[in-house]
Amino acid sequence: MANLQTKDYRAIVTKMLADTGIILTQAEQEAIEIADFGLNNLEKTGLQLITYVNTERYCAKDLVLFPHQTCPEHRHPPRKNGDPGKLETFRCRRGTVYLYVEGEPTVSPITSPPAEDFKYYTVFHEVVLHPGEQYTIPENTKHWFKAGEEGAIVSEFSSNSEDETDIFTDPRIKRIPE
């Protein structure tokens, strides 16, 4: 998939969603965000997402990961208005998702972050999600996730999303939604 254009990635994401029974309108297809986090290594570290609704109270998205793609470690910090930060539930729709959160590190995790970026990952409590399984990530909790060999689709249900305020462990990351 190397060296594809944004429109090509959007077409791949649209097909992955459709193959899972999730149909997008033309406007939604054009709004798919391709996030490489400023690292320019999308196949290893990145995320494709479509936001269906994001109000002051709640948010619903689908997150699409290519095979073995990693969304880097981050947290959703408390906000100035006293809000404790984003609370989110991940529900796996397709593939396998390896989710890592704060807690007792898993002795023999199934997967790992990209080797060249390993120093930027600090949490290794592993939660494995298969289709139909879900996990709720508490506010202000460091987490990262990675798709299995066939890629993955995760539906995210959360409180309001302010992606530009996310705090990443890797100082090189730039998280500015398109």
PDB file of C-alpha atoms in Angstrom:
ATOM      1  CA  MET A   1       0.000   0.000   0.000  1.00  0.00           C
ATOM      2  CA  ALA A   2       3.010   2.286   0.087  1.00  0.00           C
ATOM      3  CA  ASN A   3       2.903   5.619  -1.731  1.00  0.00           C
ATOM      4  CA  LEU A   4      -0.871   5.751  -2.162  1.00  0.00           C
ATOM      5  CA  GLN A   5      -2.787   9.009  -2.342  1.00  0.00           C
ATOM      6  CA  THR A   6      -5.352  10.048   0.289  1.00  0.00           C
ATOM      7  CA  LYS A   7      -8.174   9.205  -2.146  1.00  0.00           C
ATOM      8  CA  ASP A   8      -6.755   5.688  -2.563  1.00  0.00           C
ATOM      9  CA  TYR A   9      -6.624   5.137   1.195  1.00  0.00           C
ATOM     10  CA  ARG A  10     -10.191   6.415   1.489  1.00  0.00           C
ATOM     11  CA  ALA A  11     -11.290   3.900  -1.152  1.00  0.00           C
ATOM     12  CA  ILE A  12      -9.593   1.048   0.754  1.00  0.00           C
ATOM     13  CA  VAL A  13     -11.235   2.150   4.017  1.00  0.00           C
ATOM     14  CA  THR A  14     -14.651   2.470   2.335  1.00  0.00           C
ATOM     15  CA  LYS A  15     -14.324  -1.087   0.981  1.00  0.00           C
ATOM     16  CA  MET A  16     -13.193  -2.487   4.349  1.00  0.00           C
ATOM     17  CA  LEU A  17     -16.213  -0.887   6.014  1.00  0.00           C
ATOM     18  CA  ALA A  18     -18.607  -2.056   3.285  1.00  0.00           C
ATOM     19  CA  ASP A  19     -17.239  -5.611   3.528  1.00  0.00           C
ATOM     20  CA  THR A  20     -18.172  -5.450   7.221  1.00  0.00           C
ATOM     21  CA  GLY A  21     -21.680  -4.183   6.438  1.00  0.00           C
ATOM     22  CA  ILE A  22     -20.992  -0.540   7.277  1.00  0.00           C
ATOM     23  CA  ILE A  23     -22.087   1.635   4.367  1.00  0.00           C
ATOM     24  CA  LEU A  24     -20.973   5.253   4.076  1.00  0.00           C
ATOM     25  CA  THR A  25     -22.587   8.084   2.187  1.00  0.00           C
ATOM     26  CA  GLN A  26     -20.499   9.871  -0.433  1.00  0.00           C
ATOM     27  CA  ALA A  27     -19.992  12.795   1.958  1.00  0.00           C
ATOM     28  CA  GLU A  28     -18.801  10.409   4.696  1.00  0.00           C
ATOM     29  CA  GLN A  29     -16.390   8.720   2.276  1.00  0.00           C
ATOM     30  CA  GLU A  30     -14.896  12.108   1.446  1.00  0.00           C
ATOM     31  CA  ALA A  31     -14.626  12.922   5.177  1.00  0.00           C
ATOM     32  CA  ILE A  32     -12.554   9.848   6.109  1.00  0.00           C
ATOM     33  CA  GLU A  33      -9.516  11.094   7.980  1.00  0.00           C
ATOM     34  CA  ILE A  34      -6.172   9.493   7.184  1.00  0.00           C
ATOM     35  CA  ALA A  35      -4.004  10.148  10.268  1.00  0.00           C
ATOM     36  CA  ASP A  36      -0.294   9.428   9.960  1.00  0.00           C
ATOM     37  CA  PHE A  37       0.452  11.501  13.083  1.00  0.00           C
ATOM     38  CA  GLY A  38       3.190  13.379  11.229  1.00  0.00           C
ATOM     39  CA  LEU A  39       5.409  10.278  11.140  1.00  0.00           C
ATOM     40  CA  ASN A  40       4.987   9.562   7.404  1.00  0.00           C
ATOM     41  CA  ASN A  41       4.887   5.808   8.008  1.00  0.00           C
ATOM     42  CA  LEU A  42       1.159   5.126   7.678  1.00  0.00           C
ATOM     43  CA  GLU A  43       1.404   1.373   7.132  1.00  0.00           C
ATOM     44  CA  LYS A  44       3.097   0.935  10.532  1.00  0.00           C
ATOM     45  CA  THR A  45       1.782   3.852  12.578  1.00  0.00           C
ATOM     46  CA  GLY A  46      -1.475   5.526  11.718  1.00  0.00           C
ATOM     47  CA  LEU A  47      -5.232   5.359  11.820  1.00  0.00           C
ATOM     48  CA  GLN A  48      -8.121   5.900   9.456  1.00  0.00           C
ATOM     49  CA  LEU A  49     -11.344   7.198  10.943  1.00  0.00           C
ATOM     50  CA  ILE A  50     -14.769   8.478  10.156  1.00  0.00           C
ATOM     51  CA  THR A  51     -16.608  10.615  12.696  1.00  0.00           C
ATOM     52  CA  TYR A  52     -20.391  10.276  12.483  1.00  0.00           C
ATOM     53  CA  VAL A  53     -21.288  12.659  15.290  1.00  0.00           C
ATOM     54  CA  ASN A  54     -19.273  14.740  17.741  1.00  0.00           C
ATOM     55  CA  THR A  55     -21.298  17.076  19.951  1.00  0.00           C
ATOM     56  CA  GLU A  56     -20.513  18.698  23.285  1.00  0.00           C
ATOM     57  CA  ARG A  57     -21.852  15.546  25.004  1.00  0.00           C
ATOM     58  CA  TYR A  58     -21.017  12.494  22.885  1.00  0.00           C
ATOM     59  CA  CYS A  59     -19.160  11.133  19.880  1.00  0.00           C
ATOM     60  CA  ALA A  60     -19.427   8.119  17.557  1.00  0.00           C
ATOM     61  CA  LYS A  61     -16.668   7.036  15.147  1.00  0.00           C
ATOM     62  CA  ASP A  62     -15.412   4.043  13.247  1.00  0.00           C
ATOM     63  CA  LEU A  63     -11.662   3.461  13.461  1.00  0.00           C
ATOM     64  CA  VAL A  64     -10.083   1.444  10.656  1.00  0.00           C
ATOM     65  CA  LEU A  65      -6.650  -0.108  10.980  1.00  0.00           C
ATOM     66  CA  PHE A  66      -4.697  -1.718   8.170  1.00  0.00           C
ATOM     67  CA  PRO A  67      -2.965  -5.060   8.884  1.00  0.00           C
ATOM     68  CA  HIS A  68      -0.518  -4.670  11.795  1.00  0.00           C
ATOM     69  CA  GLN A  69      -1.060  -0.892  11.884  1.00  0.00           C
ATOM     70  CA  THR A  70      -0.561   0.761  15.293  1.00  0.00           C
ATOM     71  CA  CYS A  71      -2.315   3.779  16.761  1.00  0.00           C
ATOM     72  CA  PRO A  72       0.367   5.284  19.036  1.00  0.00           C
ATOM     73  CA  GLU A  73       0.209   5.606  22.792  1.00  0.00           C
ATOM     74  CA  HIS A  74      -1.784   8.560  24.034  1.00  0.00           C
ATOM     75  CA  ARG A  75      -4.256   9.736  26.635  1.00  0.00           C
ATOM     76  CA  HIS A  76      -7.224  12.084  26.704  1.00  0.00           C
ATOM     77  CA  PRO A  77      -6.437  14.598  29.488  1.00  0.00           C
ATOM     78  CA  PRO A  78      -8.824  16.473  31.762  1.00  0.00           C
ATOM     79  CA  ARG A  79     -10.249  19.615  30.252  1.00  0.00           C
ATOM     80  CA  LYS A  80     -10.262  23.191  31.507  1.00  0.00           C
ATOM     81  CA  ASN A  81     -13.985  23.127  32.322  1.00  0.00           C
ATOM     82  CA  GLY A  82     -13.527  20.415  34.987  1.00  0.00           C
ATOM     83  CA  ASP A  83     -14.410  17.588  32.605  1.00  0.00           C
ATOM     84  CA  PRO A  84     -12.269  14.535  33.507  1.00  0.00           C
ATOM     85  CA  GLY A  85     -11.395  13.875  29.849  1.00  0.00           C
ATOM     86  CA  LYS A  86     -12.691  11.613  27.130  1.00  0.00           C
ATOM     87  CA  LEU A  87     -14.264   8.319  28.218  1.00  0.00           C
ATOM     88  CA  GLU A  88     -14.383   5.865  25.327  1.00  0.00           C
ATOM     89  CA  THR A  89     -15.670   2.397  24.586  1.00  0.00           C
ATOM     90  CA  PHE A  90     -14.101   0.376  21.772  1.00  0.00           C
ATOM     91  CA  ARG A  91     -16.268  -2.310  20.161  1.00  0.00           C
ATOM     92  CA  CYS A  92     -14.488  -4.568  17.698  1.00  0.00           C
ATOM     93  CA  ARG A  93     -16.444  -5.065  14.463  1.00  0.00           C
ATOM     94  CA  ARG A  94     -13.874  -6.866  12.301  1.00  0.00           C
ATOM     95  CA  GLY A  95     -10.477  -8.482  12.791  1.00  0.00           C
ATOM     96  CA  THR A  96      -8.530  -8.591  16.032  1.00  0.00           C
ATOM     97  CA  VAL A  97      -7.497  -5.543  18.029  1.00  0.00           C
ATOM     98  CA  TYR A  98      -4.692  -5.658  20.546  1.00  0.00           C
ATOM     99  CA  LEU A  99      -5.389  -2.873  23.035  1.00  0.00           C
ATOM    100  CA  TYR A 100      -2.810  -1.863  25.640  1.00  0.00           C
ATOM    101  CA  VAL A 101      -3.804   0.165  28.683  1.00  0.00           C
ATOM    102  CA  GLU A 102      -2.395   1.138  32.059  1.00  0.00           C
ATOM    103  CA  GLY A 103      -2.275  -1.740  34.533  1.00  0.00           C
ATOM    104  CA  GLU A 104      -0.240  -4.831  35.291  1.00  0.00           C
ATOM    105  CA  PRO A 105       1.922  -5.514  32.208  1.00  0.00           C
ATOM    106  CA  THR A 106       1.071  -8.715  30.358  1.00  0.00           C
ATOM    107  CA  VAL A 107       3.945 -11.195  30.762  1.00  0.00           C
ATOM    108  CA  SER A 108       4.006 -12.373  27.146  1.00  0.00           C
ATOM    109  CA  PRO A 109       2.049  -9.908  24.996  1.00  0.00           C
ATOM    110  CA  ILE A 110       0.865 -11.170  21.618  1.00  0.00           C
ATOM    111  CA  THR A 111       2.225  -8.209  19.696  1.00  0.00           C
ATOM    112  CA  SER A 112       4.371  -5.142  20.209  1.00  0.00           C
ATOM    113  CA  PRO A 113       4.684  -1.586  18.925  1.00  0.00           C
ATOM    114  CA  PRO A 114       6.851  -0.849  15.877  1.00  0.00           C
ATOM    115  CA  ALA A 115      10.430  -1.728  16.893  1.00  0.00           C
ATOM    116  CA  GLU A 116      11.887   1.619  15.836  1.00  0.00           C
ATOM    117  CA  ASP A 117       9.372   3.454  18.071  1.00  0.00           C
ATOM    118  CA  PHE A 118       9.344   1.085  21.064  1.00  0.00           C
ATOM    119  CA  LYS A 119      10.892   3.682  23.404  1.00  0.00           C
ATOM    120  CA  TYR A 120       7.726   5.774  23.116  1.00  0.00           C
ATOM    121  CA  TYR A 121       5.449   3.035  24.533  1.00  0.00           C
ATOM    122  CA  THR A 122       5.023   2.655  28.292  1.00  0.00           C
ATOM    123  CA  VAL A 123       1.813   0.654  28.929  1.00  0.00           C
ATOM    124  CA  PHE A 124       1.565  -3.064  28.228  1.00  0.00           C
ATOM    125  CA  HIS A 125      -1.544  -4.429  29.948  1.00  0.00           C
ATOM    126  CA  GLU A 126      -3.028  -6.337  27.005  1.00  0.00           C
ATOM    127  CA  VAL A 127      -6.717  -6.588  26.160  1.00  0.00           C
ATOM    128  CA  VAL A 128      -7.546  -8.630  23.045  1.00  0.00           C
ATOM    129  CA  LEU A 129     -10.779  -7.753  21.254  1.00  0.00           C
ATOM    130  CA  HIS A 130     -12.470  -9.959  18.659  1.00  0.00           C
ATOM    131  CA  PRO A 131     -15.651  -9.063  16.742  1.00  0.00           C
ATOM    132  CA  GLY A 132     -18.490  -8.360  19.155  1.00  0.00           C
ATOM    133  CA  GLU A 133     -16.223  -7.717  22.136  1.00  0.00           C
ATOM    134  CA  GLN A 134     -15.742  -4.323  23.727  1.00  0.00           C
ATOM    135  CA  TYR A 135     -13.712  -2.502  26.351  1.00  0.00           C
ATOM    136  CA  THR A 136     -14.150   0.875  28.026  1.00  0.00           C
ATOM    137  CA  ILE A 137     -11.041   3.008  28.472  1.00  0.00           C
ATOM    138  CA  PRO A 138     -11.290   5.350  31.484  1.00  0.00           C
ATOM    139  CA  GLU A 139     -10.600   9.054  31.174  1.00  0.00           C
ATOM    140  CA  ASN A 140      -6.967  10.216  31.134  1.00  0.00           C
ATOM    141  CA  THR A 141      -5.668   6.635  30.709  1.00  0.00           C
ATOM    142  CA  LYS A 142      -2.643   5.957  28.528  1.00  0.00           C
ATOM    143  CA  HIS A 143      -3.473   3.477  25.772  1.00  0.00           C
ATOM    144  CA  TRP A 144      -2.443   2.306  22.315  1.00  0.00           C
ATOM    145  CA  PHE A 145      -3.743  -0.337  19.963  1.00  0.00           C
ATOM    146  CA  LYS A 146      -2.720  -2.444  17.021  1.00  0.00           C
ATOM    147  CA  ALA A 147      -4.554  -4.489  14.402  1.00  0.00           C
ATOM    148  CA  GLY A 148      -3.955  -8.149  13.731  1.00  0.00           C
ATOM    149  CA  GLU A 149      -2.933  -9.625  10.408  1.00  0.00           C
ATOM    150  CA  GLU A 150      -6.202  -8.875   8.574  1.00  0.00           C
ATOM    151  CA  GLY A 151      -6.604  -5.332   9.855  1.00  0.00           C
ATOM    152  CA  ALA A 152      -9.448  -4.264  12.106  1.00  0.00           C
ATOM    153  CA  ILE A 153     -12.495  -2.067  12.444  1.00  0.00           C
ATOM    154  CA  VAL A 154     -13.449  -0.623  15.824  1.00  0.00           C
ATOM    155  CA  SER A 155     -16.547   1.387  16.612  1.00  0.00           C
ATOM    156  CA  GLU A 156     -15.810   4.052  19.200  1.00  0.00           C
ATOM    157  CA  PHE A 157     -18.518   5.467  21.429  1.00  0.00           C
ATOM    158  CA  SER A 158     -17.290   8.245  23.677  1.00  0.00           C
ATOM    159  CA  SER A 159     -17.828  11.505  25.388  1.00  0.00           C
ATOM    160  CA  ASN A 160     -16.958  14.543  23.291  1.00  0.00           C
ATOM    161  CA  SER A 161     -13.794  14.120  21.225  1.00  0.00           C
ATOM    162  CA  GLU A 162     -11.175  16.860  21.045  1.00  0.00           C
ATOM    163  CA  ASP A 163      -8.415  14.997  19.176  1.00  0.00           C
ATOM    164  CA  GLU A 164      -6.189  18.056  19.044  1.00  0.00           C
ATOM    165  CA  THR A 165      -5.870  17.947  22.870  1.00  0.00           C
ATOM    166  CA  ASP A 166      -4.719  14.297  23.034  1.00  0.00           C
ATOM    167  CA  ILE A 167      -1.336  13.861  24.693  1.00  0.00           C
ATOM    168  CA  PHE A 168       1.009  11.425  22.954  1.00  0.00           C
ATOM    169  CA  THR A 169       3.999   9.746  24.583  1.00  0.00           C
ATOM    170  CA  ASP A 170       5.992  10.211  21.363  1.00  0.00           C
ATOM    171  CA  PRO A 171       6.983  13.912  21.160  1.00  0.00           C
ATOM    172  CA  ARG A 172       7.320  13.692  17.355  1.00  0.00           C
ATOM    173  CA  ILE A 173       3.583  13.176  16.878  1.00  0.00           C
ATOM    174  CA  LYS A 174       1.383  15.891  15.476  1.00  0.00           C
ATOM    175  CA  ARG A 175      -2.346  15.253  15.922  1.00  0.00           C
ATOM    176  CA  ILE A 176      -4.193  17.795  13.858  1.00  0.00           C
ATOM    177  CA  PRO A 177      -7.363  16.382  12.260  1.00  0.00           C
ATOM    178  CA  GLU A 178      -7.823  17.150   8.550  1.00  0.00           C
TER     179      GLU A 178
END
